[in-house]
Amino acid sequence: MAHTMELAVDSALEKKWADEKEEKNIRWLKVEIKEEKLSLTGSSKEGGGEAAMKELAGGCADDPFYGIVRGTDDNEWVVVAFIPDTAKVKSRMQYASTLNHLKKVLGASVIGDVRCSEKDEITWSTVEELVSKKKGKTSNEDAMTDKEKEMASLNAEVAKEMQSADKHSAIENCALKFPIADEAKAALEKGSKNEDGHTVVVLDTENEKITLCSKHDSLQSAVDSLGDGSRFICLNHKNENDDNKECQVFVYYASDSCPFKKRLQYASSKSTAVEHASNAGYSFAKTLEFTEKSEVCAKEINEALKPSAEEDEPKRIKPKAPGRGGMRMLI
């Protein structure tokens, strides 16, 4: 699942980019994601070629960044996206998913992008090669929509994770394996036996741990506590489609107003939260996702629990075509 990330641009970057259109004397700009904004963190007017690219690549090898580099002509710019394999998964996906938005903000003077995972890949020859290709013929990427480019970028990040030799499995690589706090574990164990009613489990992004937010004896009470963030809800629910028999439902609530970085963390740790709840005794009939609080209600949950039309409809057995009978002796 791809997430669209359209971050605000800080005023320093906007001013620098506007000034450059008149001055035309900047070799590169360095942009990083700071506090949910595309922020200008460096620039250079000096020189060109490999020396300029070496200067751009300076800094911590684990920190992703974007380099906006002037090509061979004044009005040709290339975005160098440095996303190292050693960076955290959430940071890598954040930079990968916002690349196309950055190019859109910069405008038509950006002719393409180069994606690097090693510092020694940030070279002038790489930029020149891209410029040459763009002048020669249209590449497959040029024919892709922004959504297709974003999907390809995110798929590349997932593919890197799946190929990583020091991870236990592909599934573990794509999920954030946060531990669960003792208090949350105890609440889940009681909730699975319907001793505490509805349990809301909150992901603590500071301590990278799944912790207990609150416990409620009604769904409405739990919904009222959600706020504008994201939550995991383990719910004991009476299924109207099955004579009000009790079943258990896992709800992932992600408000659209929640910051993208936090939504990404929740989405990446959802399978871990389900696993913790299952280990505590839950047996979920359904896993649901909602973005509006008004959707988290008995009516919507019952609708989601309805058997599909295929399950309700009796199977029709097609009669066999009349055969010629068994073996016959020819006289």
Coordinates of C-alpha atoms in Angstrom, one line a residue:
M1 CA 0.0 0.0 0.0
A2 CA 1.5 3.3 -1.0
H3 CA 1.1 6.4 1.1
T4 CA 1.0 9.9 -0.6
M5 CA 3.2 12.4 1.3
E6 CA 2.8 16.0 0.5
L7 CA 4.9 17.9 3.0
A8 CA 5.0 21.7 3.4
V9 CA 8.1 23.6 2.1
D10 CA 9.9 25.8 4.5
S11 CA 10.3 29.5 3.7
A12 CA 14.1 29.3 3.3
L13 CA 13.9 26.7 0.6
E14 CA 11.1 28.6 -1.2
K15 CA 13.1 31.9 -1.2
K16 CA 16.4 30.2 -2.3
W17 CA 14.6 28.4 -5.2
A18 CA 12.9 31.7 -6.3
D19 CA 16.2 33.7 -6.1
E20 CA 18.0 31.0 -8.1
K21 CA 15.6 31.5 -11.1
E22 CA 17.1 35.0 -11.5
E23 CA 20.7 34.6 -10.1
K24 CA 21.4 31.2 -11.8
N25 CA 24.6 30.8 -9.7
I26 CA 23.8 27.9 -7.4
R27 CA 25.4 24.5 -8.0
W28 CA 23.3 22.5 -5.6
L29 CA 20.8 22.7 -2.7
K30 CA 20.5 20.1 0.1
V31 CA 17.0 19.4 1.4
E32 CA 16.0 17.2 4.4
I33 CA 12.8 16.4 6.1
K34 CA 12.7 18.2 9.4
E35 CA 9.6 18.5 11.6
E36 CA 7.3 17.3 8.8
K37 CA 8.7 19.9 6.4
L38 CA 11.0 20.0 3.4
S39 CA 13.8 22.1 4.8
L40 CA 16.8 23.7 3.2
T41 CA 19.9 22.5 5.1
G42 CA 22.7 23.5 2.7
S43 CA 23.7 25.0 -0.6
S44 CA 26.8 25.7 -2.7
K45 CA 27.7 28.2 -5.4
E46 CA 31.3 26.9 -5.8
G47 CA 32.7 24.9 -8.7
G48 CA 31.1 21.9 -10.3
G49 CA 31.8 18.4 -11.3
E50 CA 32.9 15.7 -8.9
A51 CA 34.2 18.2 -6.3
A52 CA 30.8 19.7 -5.9
M53 CA 29.1 16.3 -5.6
K54 CA 31.7 15.2 -3.0
E55 CA 30.8 18.3 -1.0
L56 CA 27.1 17.5 -1.3
A57 CA 27.7 14.0 -0.1
G58 CA 29.4 15.2 3.1
G59 CA 27.8 14.4 6.5
C60 CA 26.5 11.4 8.3
A61 CA 26.3 8.3 6.1
D62 CA 23.1 7.2 7.8
D63 CA 21.1 10.4 7.1
P64 CA 18.9 10.5 4.0
F65 CA 18.6 13.7 2.1
Y66 CA 17.7 15.2 -1.3
G67 CA 20.3 17.0 -3.4
I68 CA 18.9 19.4 -6.0
V69 CA 21.8 19.6 -8.5
R70 CA 22.2 21.9 -11.5
G71 CA 22.9 19.9 -14.7
T72 CA 25.0 21.0 -17.7
D73 CA 22.5 23.8 -18.6
D74 CA 21.1 26.6 -16.5
N75 CA 17.5 25.4 -16.6
E76 CA 18.2 21.6 -16.1
W77 CA 18.1 20.3 -12.5
V78 CA 18.3 16.8 -11.2
V79 CA 17.1 15.6 -7.8
V80 CA 19.6 13.2 -6.1
A81 CA 17.7 11.1 -3.5
F82 CA 20.2 9.6 -1.1
I83 CA 18.4 6.9 0.9
P84 CA 20.9 4.6 2.5
D85 CA 20.1 0.9 3.3
T86 CA 21.3 1.6 6.9
A87 CA 18.7 4.2 7.6
K88 CA 15.6 3.2 9.6
V89 CA 12.8 1.7 7.6
K90 CA 10.3 4.5 8.4
S91 CA 12.8 7.1 7.3
R92 CA 13.5 5.4 4.1
M93 CA 9.9 5.0 3.2
Q94 CA 9.2 8.6 4.2
Y95 CA 11.9 9.9 1.8
A96 CA 10.9 7.5 -1.0
S97 CA 7.2 8.5 -0.8
T98 CA 7.8 12.3 -0.9
L99 CA 10.3 12.4 -3.8
N100 CA 7.7 12.9 -6.5
H101 CA 6.0 15.7 -4.5
L102 CA 9.3 17.5 -4.1
K103 CA 9.9 17.3 -7.9
K104 CA 6.3 18.7 -8.5
V105 CA 7.0 21.6 -6.1
L106 CA 10.2 22.5 -7.9
G107 CA 8.5 22.6 -11.3
A108 CA 9.4 21.8 -14.9
S109 CA 13.1 22.7 -14.6
V110 CA 13.7 19.4 -12.7
I111 CA 14.2 16.8 -15.5
G112 CA 14.5 13.7 -13.4
D113 CA 15.9 12.0 -10.3
V114 CA 18.8 9.8 -9.3
R115 CA 18.4 7.4 -6.4
C116 CA 21.4 6.4 -4.4
S117 CA 21.9 4.1 -1.4
E118 CA 25.7 4.6 -1.1
K119 CA 27.7 7.8 -0.8
D120 CA 30.1 6.8 -3.6
E121 CA 27.1 6.6 -6.0
I122 CA 26.6 10.4 -5.7
T123 CA 28.8 11.4 -8.6
W124 CA 28.8 14.0 -11.4
S125 CA 29.0 11.3 -14.0
T126 CA 25.7 9.9 -12.7
V127 CA 24.0 13.3 -13.1
E128 CA 25.5 13.7 -16.6
E129 CA 24.3 10.3 -17.6
L130 CA 20.7 11.1 -16.6
V131 CA 20.8 14.5 -18.5
S132 CA 22.1 12.7 -21.6
K133 CA 19.4 10.1 -21.5
K134 CA 16.7 12.8 -21.1
K135 CA 18.0 14.7 -24.1
G136 CA 18.3 11.5 -26.2
K137 CA 14.9 9.8 -25.8
T138 CA 12.0 9.4 -23.4
S139 CA 12.5 6.7 -20.8
N140 CA 9.9 4.3 -19.4
E141 CA 9.8 6.4 -16.3
D142 CA 8.8 9.5 -18.2
A143 CA 5.7 7.6 -19.4
M144 CA 4.7 6.7 -15.8
T145 CA 2.2 8.7 -13.8
D146 CA 3.2 10.3 -10.5
K147 CA 1.3 7.5 -8.7
E148 CA 3.1 4.8 -10.7
K149 CA 6.4 6.4 -9.9
E150 CA 5.6 6.5 -6.2
M151 CA 4.5 2.9 -6.2
A152 CA 7.7 1.9 -8.0
S153 CA 9.8 3.8 -5.5
L154 CA 8.1 2.2 -2.5
N155 CA 8.2 -1.2 -4.1
A156 CA 12.0 -0.7 -4.5
E157 CA 12.3 0.0 -0.8
V158 CA 10.3 -3.1 0.2
A159 CA 12.4 -5.2 -2.3
K160 CA 15.6 -4.0 -0.6
E161 CA 14.2 -5.0 2.8
M162 CA 13.2 -8.4 1.5
Q163 CA 16.8 -9.0 0.1
S164 CA 18.5 -8.0 3.4
A165 CA 20.5 -10.9 4.6
D166 CA 20.6 -9.9 8.3
K167 CA 16.8 -10.0 8.8
H168 CA 14.9 -13.0 9.9
S169 CA 12.2 -13.0 7.2
A170 CA 10.6 -10.8 4.6
I171 CA 7.5 -10.2 6.7
E172 CA 9.6 -9.1 9.7
N173 CA 11.5 -6.8 7.5
C174 CA 8.4 -4.9 6.3
A175 CA 7.0 -4.5 9.9
L176 CA 8.1 -2.5 12.9
K177 CA 8.5 -5.1 15.7
F178 CA 7.8 -2.9 18.7
P179 CA 7.6 -4.7 22.1
I180 CA 4.5 -4.4 24.2
A181 CA 4.4 -2.9 27.7
D182 CA 3.5 -5.1 30.7
E183 CA 0.5 -3.0 31.5
A184 CA -0.8 -3.3 27.9
K185 CA -0.2 -7.1 27.9
A186 CA -2.1 -7.5 31.1
A187 CA -5.0 -5.4 29.8
L188 CA -5.2 -7.5 26.6
E189 CA -5.2 -10.8 28.6
K190 CA -8.2 -9.6 30.5
G191 CA -9.9 -8.0 27.5
S192 CA -9.6 -11.3 25.5
K193 CA -11.8 -12.9 28.2
N194 CA -14.2 -9.9 28.2
E195 CA -13.3 -9.0 31.7
D196 CA -12.4 -5.4 30.8
G197 CA -14.6 -4.8 27.8
H198 CA -13.0 -2.8 25.0
T199 CA -9.3 -2.2 25.1
V200 CA -7.6 0.6 23.2
V201 CA -3.9 0.1 22.6
V202 CA -1.7 3.1 21.7
L203 CA 1.6 3.0 19.9
D204 CA 4.2 5.1 21.8
T205 CA 6.4 6.5 19.1
E206 CA 8.9 8.0 21.5
N207 CA 9.8 4.8 23.3
E208 CA 9.0 2.6 20.3
K209 CA 6.7 0.4 22.4
I210 CA 3.0 -0.5 22.2
T211 CA 1.4 0.8 25.4
L212 CA -2.1 0.9 26.9
C213 CA -4.0 4.1 26.3
S214 CA -7.3 3.3 28.0
K215 CA -9.9 0.7 28.7
H216 CA -13.7 1.1 28.1
D217 CA -16.9 -0.8 28.7
S218 CA -18.6 0.5 25.6
L219 CA -17.6 1.1 22.0
Q220 CA -18.8 4.7 22.1
S221 CA -16.7 5.5 25.1
A222 CA -13.6 4.1 23.3
V223 CA -14.4 6.1 20.2
D224 CA -14.7 9.3 22.2
S225 CA -11.2 8.8 23.4
L226 CA -9.6 8.5 20.0
G227 CA -8.8 12.1 19.3
D228 CA -7.0 13.1 16.1
G229 CA -4.2 10.6 16.2
S230 CA -4.1 6.9 15.4
R231 CA -5.1 4.0 17.6
F232 CA -5.4 0.2 17.7
I233 CA -8.6 -1.1 19.2
C234 CA -9.2 -4.7 20.4
L235 CA -13.0 -5.1 20.5
N236 CA -15.4 -7.6 21.9
H237 CA -18.5 -7.2 19.7
K238 CA -22.0 -8.7 19.4
N239 CA -22.4 -9.7 15.8
E240 CA -26.0 -8.9 14.6
N241 CA -25.4 -11.1 11.6
D242 CA -25.0 -14.2 13.8
D243 CA -27.8 -13.9 16.5
N244 CA -25.7 -11.4 18.5
K245 CA -23.1 -14.0 19.2
E246 CA -19.9 -12.4 20.6
C247 CA -16.9 -12.1 18.4
Q248 CA -13.6 -10.2 18.5
V249 CA -12.6 -7.5 16.1
F250 CA -9.3 -5.6 15.6
V251 CA -9.7 -2.0 14.5
Y252 CA -6.9 0.2 13.2
Y253 CA -8.0 3.8 13.3
A254 CA -5.8 6.3 11.4
S255 CA -7.1 9.9 11.3
D256 CA -6.3 11.8 8.1
S257 CA -5.2 14.7 10.4
C258 CA -2.5 12.5 12.0
P259 CA 1.0 13.4 10.9
F260 CA 2.2 11.2 8.0
K261 CA 5.2 9.9 9.9
K262 CA 3.1 8.7 12.8
R263 CA 0.5 7.1 10.4
L264 CA 3.3 5.3 8.7
Q265 CA 4.6 3.9 12.0
Y266 CA 1.1 2.7 12.9
A267 CA 0.6 1.1 9.5
S268 CA 4.0 -0.6 9.7
S269 CA 3.4 -1.9 13.3
K270 CA -0.2 -3.1 12.8
S271 CA 0.7 -6.7 12.2
T272 CA 2.8 -6.6 15.4
A273 CA -0.1 -5.3 17.4
V274 CA -2.4 -8.0 16.1
E275 CA 0.3 -10.6 17.0
H276 CA 0.6 -9.3 20.6
A277 CA -3.2 -9.3 21.0
S278 CA -3.5 -12.8 19.6
N279 CA -0.8 -14.0 22.0
A280 CA -2.8 -12.5 24.8
G281 CA -5.8 -14.6 23.8
Y282 CA -7.7 -12.7 21.2
S283 CA -9.1 -14.5 18.1
F284 CA -10.1 -11.9 15.6
A285 CA -13.0 -12.5 13.2
K286 CA -12.1 -9.5 11.3
T287 CA -9.4 -6.8 11.0
L288 CA -10.8 -3.4 10.0
E289 CA -9.3 0.0 9.1
F290 CA -11.1 3.4 9.5
T291 CA -10.1 7.0 9.0
E292 CA -13.1 8.8 10.4
K293 CA -14.4 8.4 14.0
S294 CA -18.0 8.3 12.8
E295 CA -17.1 5.1 10.9
V296 CA -16.0 3.3 14.1
C297 CA -19.5 2.2 15.1
A298 CA -21.6 -1.0 15.5
K299 CA -23.4 -0.4 12.2
E300 CA -20.2 -0.3 10.2
I301 CA -18.6 -3.2 12.0
N302 CA -21.7 -5.4 11.5
E303 CA -21.7 -4.4 7.8
A304 CA -18.1 -5.6 7.5
L305 CA -18.9 -8.8 9.3
K306 CA -21.7 -9.7 6.9
P307 CA -21.1 -12.9 5.0
S308 CA -20.3 -12.4 1.3
A309 CA -23.0 -13.1 -1.2
E310 CA -21.0 -16.1 -2.4
E311 CA -21.0 -17.6 1.1
D312 CA -24.8 -17.2 1.4
E313 CA -25.6 -18.6 -2.0
P314 CA -25.8 -22.4 -2.1
K315 CA -23.4 -23.9 -4.6
R316 CA -25.0 -25.0 -7.8
I317 CA -23.8 -28.3 -9.1
K318 CA -23.8 -28.4 -12.8
P319 CA -25.2 -31.7 -14.0
K320 CA -22.9 -33.9 -16.0
A321 CA -23.6 -34.2 -19.7
P322 CA -25.2 -37.5 -20.7
G323 CA -22.5 -40.0 -21.4
R324 CA -22.4 -43.0 -23.7
G325 CA -22.6 -45.4 -20.8
G326 CA -20.0 -48.0 -19.9
M327 CA -17.9 -50.1 -22.2
R328 CA -19.9 -51.8 -24.9
M329 CA -19.0 -54.9 -26.9
L330 CA -19.1 -54.5 -30.6
I331 CA -20.4 -57.6 -32.5

